[in-house]
mmCIF file of C-alpha atoms in Angstrom:
data_model
loop_
_atom_site.group_PDB
_atom_site.id
_atom_site.type_symbol
_atom_site.label_atom_id
_atom_site.label_comp_id
_atom_site.label_asym_id
_atom_site.label_seq_id
_atom_site.Cartn_x
_atom_site.Cartn_y
_atom_site.Cartn_z
ATOM 1 C CA MET A 1 10.081 10.999 -294.176
ATOM 2 C CA ARG A 2 13.426 10.923 -295.991
ATOM 3 C CA ILE A 3 14.389 7.564 -297.515
ATOM 4 C CA LEU A 4 17.969 6.879 -298.677
ATOM 5 C CA TYR A 5 19.182 3.980 -300.824
ATOM 6 C CA PHE A 6 22.755 2.769 -301.205
ATOM 7 C CA ALA A 7 24.639 0.271 -303.382
ATOM 8 C CA PHE A 8 22.368 -2.237 -305.193
ATOM 9 C CA LEU A 9 19.259 -0.696 -303.641
ATOM 10 C CA ARG A 10 20.145 2.669 -305.179
ATOM 11 C CA GLN A 11 20.700 1.005 -308.570
ATOM 12 C CA ARG A 12 17.461 -1.015 -308.535
ATOM 13 C CA THR A 13 15.200 1.777 -307.287
ATOM 14 C CA GLY A 14 16.983 4.247 -309.568
ATOM 15 C CA LEU A 15 17.014 6.685 -306.643
ATOM 16 C CA GLY A 16 19.616 7.914 -304.172
ATOM 17 C CA GLU A 17 16.891 9.334 -301.995
ATOM 18 C CA GLU A 18 13.248 10.293 -301.934
ATOM 19 C CA THR A 19 10.880 12.064 -299.579
ATOM 20 C CA VAL A 20 7.647 10.203 -298.883
ATOM 21 C CA GLU A 21 4.490 10.623 -296.851
ATOM 22 C CA THR A 22 3.470 7.246 -295.559
ATOM 23 C CA PRO A 23 -0.048 6.216 -294.547
ATOM 24 C CA ALA A 24 -0.807 6.101 -290.813
ATOM 25 C CA GLU A 25 -0.685 2.307 -290.663
ATOM 26 C CA VAL A 26 3.050 2.318 -291.482
ATOM 27 C CA ARG A 27 4.539 2.336 -287.987
ATOM 28 C CA ASP A 28 7.789 0.376 -288.231
ATOM 29 C CA VAL A 29 10.537 -0.476 -290.706
ATOM 30 C CA ALA A 30 8.846 -3.729 -291.782
ATOM 31 C CA GLY A 31 5.652 -1.806 -292.596
ATOM 32 C CA LEU A 32 7.652 0.782 -294.509
ATOM 33 C CA VAL A 33 9.371 -1.906 -296.599
ATOM 34 C CA GLU A 34 6.005 -3.415 -297.559
ATOM 35 C CA TRP A 35 4.656 0.017 -298.467
ATOM 36 C CA LEU A 36 7.775 0.998 -300.471
ATOM 37 C CA LYS A 37 7.483 -2.229 -302.511
ATOM 38 C CA THR A 38 4.187 -0.918 -303.902
ATOM 39 C CA ARG A 39 5.851 2.213 -305.321
ATOM 40 C CA GLY A 40 7.080 0.469 -308.466
ATOM 41 C CA PRO A 41 8.794 -2.569 -309.963
ATOM 42 C CA GLY A 42 12.275 -1.186 -309.141
ATOM 43 C CA HIS A 43 11.363 -0.793 -305.471
ATOM 44 C CA ALA A 44 9.741 -4.242 -305.401
ATOM 45 C CA GLU A 45 12.851 -5.821 -306.947
ATOM 46 C CA ALA A 46 15.245 -3.940 -304.642
ATOM 47 C CA MET A 47 13.354 -5.071 -301.529
ATOM 48 C CA ARG A 48 12.408 -8.558 -302.693
ATOM 49 C CA ASP A 49 14.853 -10.309 -300.341
ATOM 50 C CA VAL A 50 14.632 -8.566 -296.969
ATOM 51 C CA SER A 51 17.414 -10.778 -295.554
ATOM 52 C CA ALA A 52 19.859 -9.031 -297.937
ATOM 53 C CA ILE A 53 18.946 -5.581 -296.586
ATOM 54 C CA ARG A 54 20.215 -3.652 -293.594
ATOM 55 C CA VAL A 55 18.549 -0.491 -292.310
ATOM 56 C CA ALA A 56 19.499 2.612 -290.363
ATOM 57 C CA VAL A 57 17.015 4.958 -288.699
ATOM 58 C CA ASN A 58 18.426 8.447 -288.134
ATOM 59 C CA GLN A 59 21.925 7.132 -288.913
ATOM 60 C CA GLU A 60 21.820 4.345 -286.288
ATOM 61 C CA PHE A 61 21.603 0.650 -287.214
ATOM 62 C CA ALA A 62 18.022 -0.519 -286.724
ATOM 63 C CA GLY A 63 15.879 -3.600 -287.229
ATOM 64 C CA MET A 64 12.676 -4.459 -289.064
ATOM 65 C CA ASP A 65 10.713 -3.914 -285.836
ATOM 66 C CA THR A 66 12.137 -0.422 -285.179
ATOM 67 C CA ALA A 67 9.390 2.206 -284.873
ATOM 68 C CA ILE A 68 9.486 5.104 -287.334
ATOM 69 C CA ALA A 69 8.065 8.631 -287.381
ATOM 70 C CA ALA A 70 7.325 11.290 -289.995
ATOM 71 C CA ASN A 71 10.585 13.246 -289.677
ATOM 72 C CA ASP A 72 12.945 10.253 -289.616
ATOM 73 C CA GLU A 73 15.797 9.635 -292.033
ATOM 74 C CA ILE A 74 15.685 5.982 -293.023
ATOM 75 C CA ALA A 75 18.424 4.329 -295.081
ATOM 76 C CA PHE A 76 18.377 0.940 -296.798
ATOM 77 C CA PHE A 77 21.591 -0.803 -297.874
ATOM 78 C CA PRO A 78 23.306 -4.198 -298.109
ATOM 79 C CA PRO A 79 25.677 -5.457 -295.384
ATOM 80 C CA VAL A 80 28.674 -3.104 -295.293
ATOM 81 C CA THR A 81 31.958 -3.945 -297.062
ATOM 82 C CA GLY A 82 34.376 -1.148 -296.193
ATOM 83 C CA GLY A 83 37.904 -1.326 -294.850
ATOM 84 C CA MET B 1 41.069 11.686 -282.212
ATOM 85 C CA THR B 2 40.822 12.285 -285.927
ATOM 86 C CA VAL B 3 38.385 10.734 -288.385
ATOM 87 C CA LYS B 4 38.691 11.668 -292.053
ATOM 88 C CA VAL B 5 36.423 10.443 -294.851
ATOM 89 C CA GLN B 6 37.871 11.706 -298.103
ATOM 90 C CA ARG B 7 38.210 11.171 -301.848
ATOM 91 C CA ASP B 8 41.884 12.172 -301.898
ATOM 92 C CA ASP B 9 44.890 9.959 -301.264
ATOM 93 C CA PHE B 10 46.926 10.346 -298.065
ATOM 94 C CA ASP B 11 50.607 10.194 -297.122
ATOM 95 C CA VAL B 12 51.110 7.579 -294.390
ATOM 96 C CA GLY B 13 54.421 9.042 -293.180
ATOM 97 C CA ALA B 14 53.047 12.566 -292.991
ATOM 98 C CA GLU B 15 49.928 11.361 -291.147
ATOM 99 C CA ILE B 16 51.960 9.507 -288.510
ATOM 100 C CA ALA B 17 54.315 12.475 -288.133
ATOM 101 C CA ALA B 18 51.316 14.765 -287.557
ATOM 102 C CA LEU B 19 49.805 12.313 -285.052
ATOM 103 C CA THR B 20 52.920 12.305 -282.884
ATOM 104 C CA ALA B 21 54.157 15.873 -283.452
ATOM 105 C CA GLY B 22 55.258 17.520 -280.202
ATOM 106 C CA ARG B 23 54.415 14.408 -278.156
ATOM 107 C CA THR B 24 57.010 12.706 -275.967
ATOM 108 C CA ASP B 25 54.562 10.529 -273.991
ATOM 109 C CA ILE B 26 53.811 8.206 -276.925
ATOM 110 C CA GLY B 27 55.855 5.008 -276.884
ATOM 111 C CA GLY B 28 54.524 3.382 -280.034
ATOM 112 C CA VAL B 29 52.246 3.760 -283.039
ATOM 113 C CA ALA B 30 50.511 0.778 -284.641
ATOM 114 C CA THR B 31 49.093 1.142 -288.148
ATOM 115 C CA PHE B 32 46.909 -0.799 -290.520
ATOM 116 C CA LEU B 33 46.997 0.283 -294.161
ATOM 117 C CA GLY B 34 44.377 -1.224 -296.485
ATOM 118 C CA LEU B 35 45.106 -1.365 -300.235
ATOM 119 C CA VAL B 36 43.074 -2.256 -303.331
ATOM 120 C CA ARG B 37 44.005 -5.800 -304.391
ATOM 121 C CA ASP B 38 44.016 -6.815 -308.071
ATOM 122 C CA ILE B 39 42.326 -10.156 -307.482
ATOM 123 C CA ALA B 40 39.189 -11.105 -305.524
ATOM 124 C CA GLY B 41 37.580 -14.531 -305.409
ATOM 125 C CA GLY B 42 39.826 -15.671 -308.271
ATOM 126 C CA GLU B 43 38.705 -12.810 -310.532
ATOM 127 C CA ALA B 44 40.950 -10.022 -311.778
ATOM 128 C CA VAL B 45 39.792 -6.635 -310.453
ATOM 129 C CA SER B 46 40.594 -3.622 -312.623
ATOM 130 C CA ALA B 47 39.093 -1.000 -310.281
ATOM 131 C CA MET B 48 36.599 -0.496 -307.486
ATOM 132 C CA THR B 49 34.283 2.296 -306.454
ATOM 133 C CA LEU B 50 33.650 2.888 -302.776
ATOM 134 C CA GLU B 51 30.246 4.333 -301.929
ATOM 135 C CA HIS B 52 29.414 5.556 -298.418
ATOM 136 C CA TYR B 53 26.650 7.133 -296.365
ATOM 137 C CA PRO B 54 27.806 10.686 -295.584
ATOM 138 C CA GLY B 55 26.943 11.623 -292.027
ATOM 139 C CA MET B 56 26.414 8.095 -290.749
ATOM 140 C CA THR B 57 29.961 7.141 -291.778
ATOM 141 C CA GLU B 58 31.527 9.839 -289.611
ATOM 142 C CA LYS B 59 29.122 9.009 -286.781
ATOM 143 C CA MET B 60 29.948 5.289 -286.851
ATOM 144 C CA LEU B 61 33.701 5.894 -287.067
ATOM 145 C CA ALA B 62 33.500 8.238 -284.069
ATOM 146 C CA ASP B 63 31.481 5.581 -282.216
ATOM 147 C CA ILE B 64 34.027 2.856 -283.054
ATOM 148 C CA GLU B 65 36.813 5.163 -281.932
ATOM 149 C CA SER B 66 35.186 5.911 -278.571
ATOM 150 C CA GLN B 67 34.746 2.166 -277.952
ATOM 151 C CA ALA B 68 38.490 1.676 -278.505
ATOM 152 C CA ARG B 69 39.235 4.432 -276.000
ATOM 153 C CA GLU B 70 37.076 2.713 -273.382
ATOM 154 C CA ARG B 71 39.050 -0.505 -273.775
ATOM 155 C CA TRP B 72 42.633 0.684 -274.102
ATOM 156 C CA ALA B 73 44.797 3.486 -272.757
ATOM 157 C CA LEU B 74 45.359 5.351 -276.008
ATOM 158 C CA ASP B 75 46.985 8.718 -276.613
ATOM 159 C CA GLU B 76 45.872 9.236 -280.202
ATOM 160 C CA ILE B 77 43.681 7.536 -282.797
ATOM 161 C CA LEU B 78 43.563 8.309 -286.505
ATOM 162 C CA ILE B 79 41.141 6.778 -289.004
ATOM 163 C CA ILE B 80 41.219 7.779 -292.684
ATOM 164 C CA HIS B 81 38.860 6.088 -295.147
ATOM 165 C CA ARG B 82 38.662 6.978 -298.822
ATOM 166 C CA PHE B 83 35.647 6.839 -301.132
ATOM 167 C CA GLY B 84 35.262 7.109 -304.911
ATOM 168 C CA ARG B 85 36.962 5.135 -307.705
ATOM 169 C CA LEU B 86 40.227 3.412 -306.792
ATOM 170 C CA GLU B 87 42.604 1.170 -308.721
ATOM 171 C CA PRO B 88 44.737 -1.803 -307.614
ATOM 172 C CA GLY B 89 47.571 -0.643 -305.385
ATOM 173 C CA ASP B 90 45.700 2.469 -304.229
ATOM 174 C CA ARG B 91 45.404 3.153 -300.516
ATOM 175 C CA ILE B 92 41.850 2.728 -299.122
ATOM 176 C CA VAL B 93 42.047 2.979 -295.359
ATOM 177 C CA LEU B 94 44.511 3.889 -292.620
ATOM 178 C CA VAL B 95 44.047 3.138 -288.930
ATOM 179 C CA ALA B 96 46.761 4.408 -286.579
ATOM 180 C CA THR B 97 46.778 4.085 -282.807
ATOM 181 C CA ALA B 98 49.307 5.671 -280.476
ATOM 182 C CA SER B 99 49.923 4.629 -276.903
ATOM 183 C CA ALA B 100 52.595 4.619 -274.219
ATOM 184 C CA HIS B 101 53.019 0.880 -274.777
ATOM 185 C CA ARG B 102 52.886 -1.413 -277.817
ATOM 186 C CA LYS B 103 50.227 -3.841 -276.564
ATOM 187 C CA ALA B 104 47.471 -1.222 -276.365
ATOM 188 C CA ALA B 105 48.469 0.235 -279.735
ATOM 189 C CA LEU B 106 48.622 -3.122 -281.560
ATOM 190 C CA GLU B 107 45.453 -4.604 -280.061
ATOM 191 C CA SER B 108 43.332 -1.488 -280.521
ATOM 192 C CA CYS B 109 44.473 -1.126 -284.139
ATOM 193 C CA GLU B 110 43.225 -4.653 -284.893
ATOM 194 C CA PHE B 111 39.983 -3.981 -283.000
ATOM 195 C CA LEU B 112 39.356 -0.793 -284.984
ATOM 196 C CA ILE B 113 39.808 -2.348 -288.418
ATOM 197 C CA ASP B 114 37.714 -5.400 -287.448
ATOM 198 C CA TRP B 115 34.873 -3.183 -286.228
ATOM 199 C CA LEU B 116 35.141 -0.743 -289.092
ATOM 200 C CA LYS B 117 34.684 -3.582 -291.579
ATOM 201 C CA THR B 118 31.344 -4.606 -290.071
ATOM 202 C CA ARG B 119 29.965 -1.255 -288.812
ATOM 203 C CA ALA B 120 31.103 1.579 -291.084
ATOM 204 C CA PRO B 121 28.624 2.167 -293.955
ATOM 205 C CA PHE B 122 30.844 1.669 -297.005
ATOM 206 C CA TRP B 123 30.128 -0.528 -300.042
ATOM 207 C CA LYS B 124 32.531 -1.672 -302.731
ATOM 208 C CA LEU B 125 31.579 -2.013 -306.402
ATOM 209 C CA GLU B 126 34.249 -4.063 -308.206
ATOM 210 C CA GLU B 127 35.013 -3.816 -311.919
ATOM 211 C CA THR B 128 36.142 -7.141 -313.400
ATOM 212 C CA GLY B 129 36.365 -8.783 -316.835
ATOM 213 C CA GLN B 130 32.865 -10.164 -316.160
ATOM 214 C CA GLY B 131 31.427 -6.718 -315.485
ATOM 215 C CA GLU B 132 30.608 -4.836 -312.296
ATOM 216 C CA HIS B 133 29.395 -6.371 -309.072
ATOM 217 C CA TRP B 134 28.875 -5.354 -305.456
ATOM 218 C CA VAL B 135 31.257 -7.028 -303.042
ATOM 219 C CA GLU B 136 29.405 -9.281 -300.610
ATOM 220 C CA ALA B 137 29.982 -9.081 -296.874
ATOM 221 C CA ARG B 138 32.146 -11.909 -295.553
ATOM 222 C CA GLU B 139 31.172 -14.099 -292.644
ATOM 223 C CA SER B 140 34.820 -14.131 -291.539
ATOM 224 C CA ASP B 141 34.629 -10.348 -291.038
ATOM 225 C CA ASP B 142 31.578 -10.738 -288.774
ATOM 226 C CA GLU B 143 33.403 -13.432 -286.823
ATOM 227 C CA ALA B 144 36.484 -11.233 -286.443
ATOM 228 C CA ALA B 145 34.366 -8.388 -285.031
ATOM 229 C CA ALA B 146 32.320 -10.712 -282.783
ATOM 230 C CA ARG B 147 35.528 -12.014 -281.201
ATOM 231 C CA TRP B 148 35.960 -8.619 -279.498
ATOM 232 C CA GLU B 149 32.450 -8.756 -278.013
ATOM 233 C CA GLU B 150 33.170 -12.100 -276.385
ATOM 234 C CA ALA B 151 36.297 -10.848 -274.697
ATOM 235 C CA PRO B 152 35.811 -7.306 -273.463
ATOM 236 C CA ARG B 153 38.934 -6.254 -271.693
ATOM 237 C CA LYS B 154 40.229 -3.526 -269.455
ATOM 238 C CA ALA B 155 42.745 -1.009 -270.681
ATOM 239 C CA ALA B 156 46.103 -2.665 -271.295
ATOM 240 C CA GLU B 157 48.921 -1.840 -268.925
#
């Protein structure tokens, strides 16, 4: 599974992206967030406030209850501020 | 339709000329040009860096563009959005819509910039006298985009 981080999430995790193999019990975005928080203090800090995070699964906006699979590309970022 | 996500600056006149070249069915072109402002929330901004999600950005802009085409009778649509470090006065974004009549061009241009602001994956990091900070999303931008969901309309005459 390919995980991407943008904006403050990239800064706090110290990573633009990482490839992870999640345990079988991680089935949706919410489960992934909880699992990612255990990867280190930077991850825990980045994902502390879930309400400040938006997510895309395979480049489509998704929610915390969206199901995920091993080959997905999952991106975490704050609400967008382009234009 | 043309969507460009680029680091380089663009020439508004040249882009509009290219959009309408050889076309005699277009009656009007509406444009929105976004610039870097030197003040935000009362703080002086010396520069900003635009980060984006390559791949998803192009996908979302194409999606936004196809929604505009469903709503209005449009001949051409152009969206250019820059990324990287920009300074006050620099051009950030250009939306241009061309149609036989002004109403479709003007309305769809506003729709596109409203939607782009809430759906296109870009983030702005501002540099100020107090240091760097990520620009927060504005509720007024969400409201502006939601307005179009409440009032879906048929293609303008």
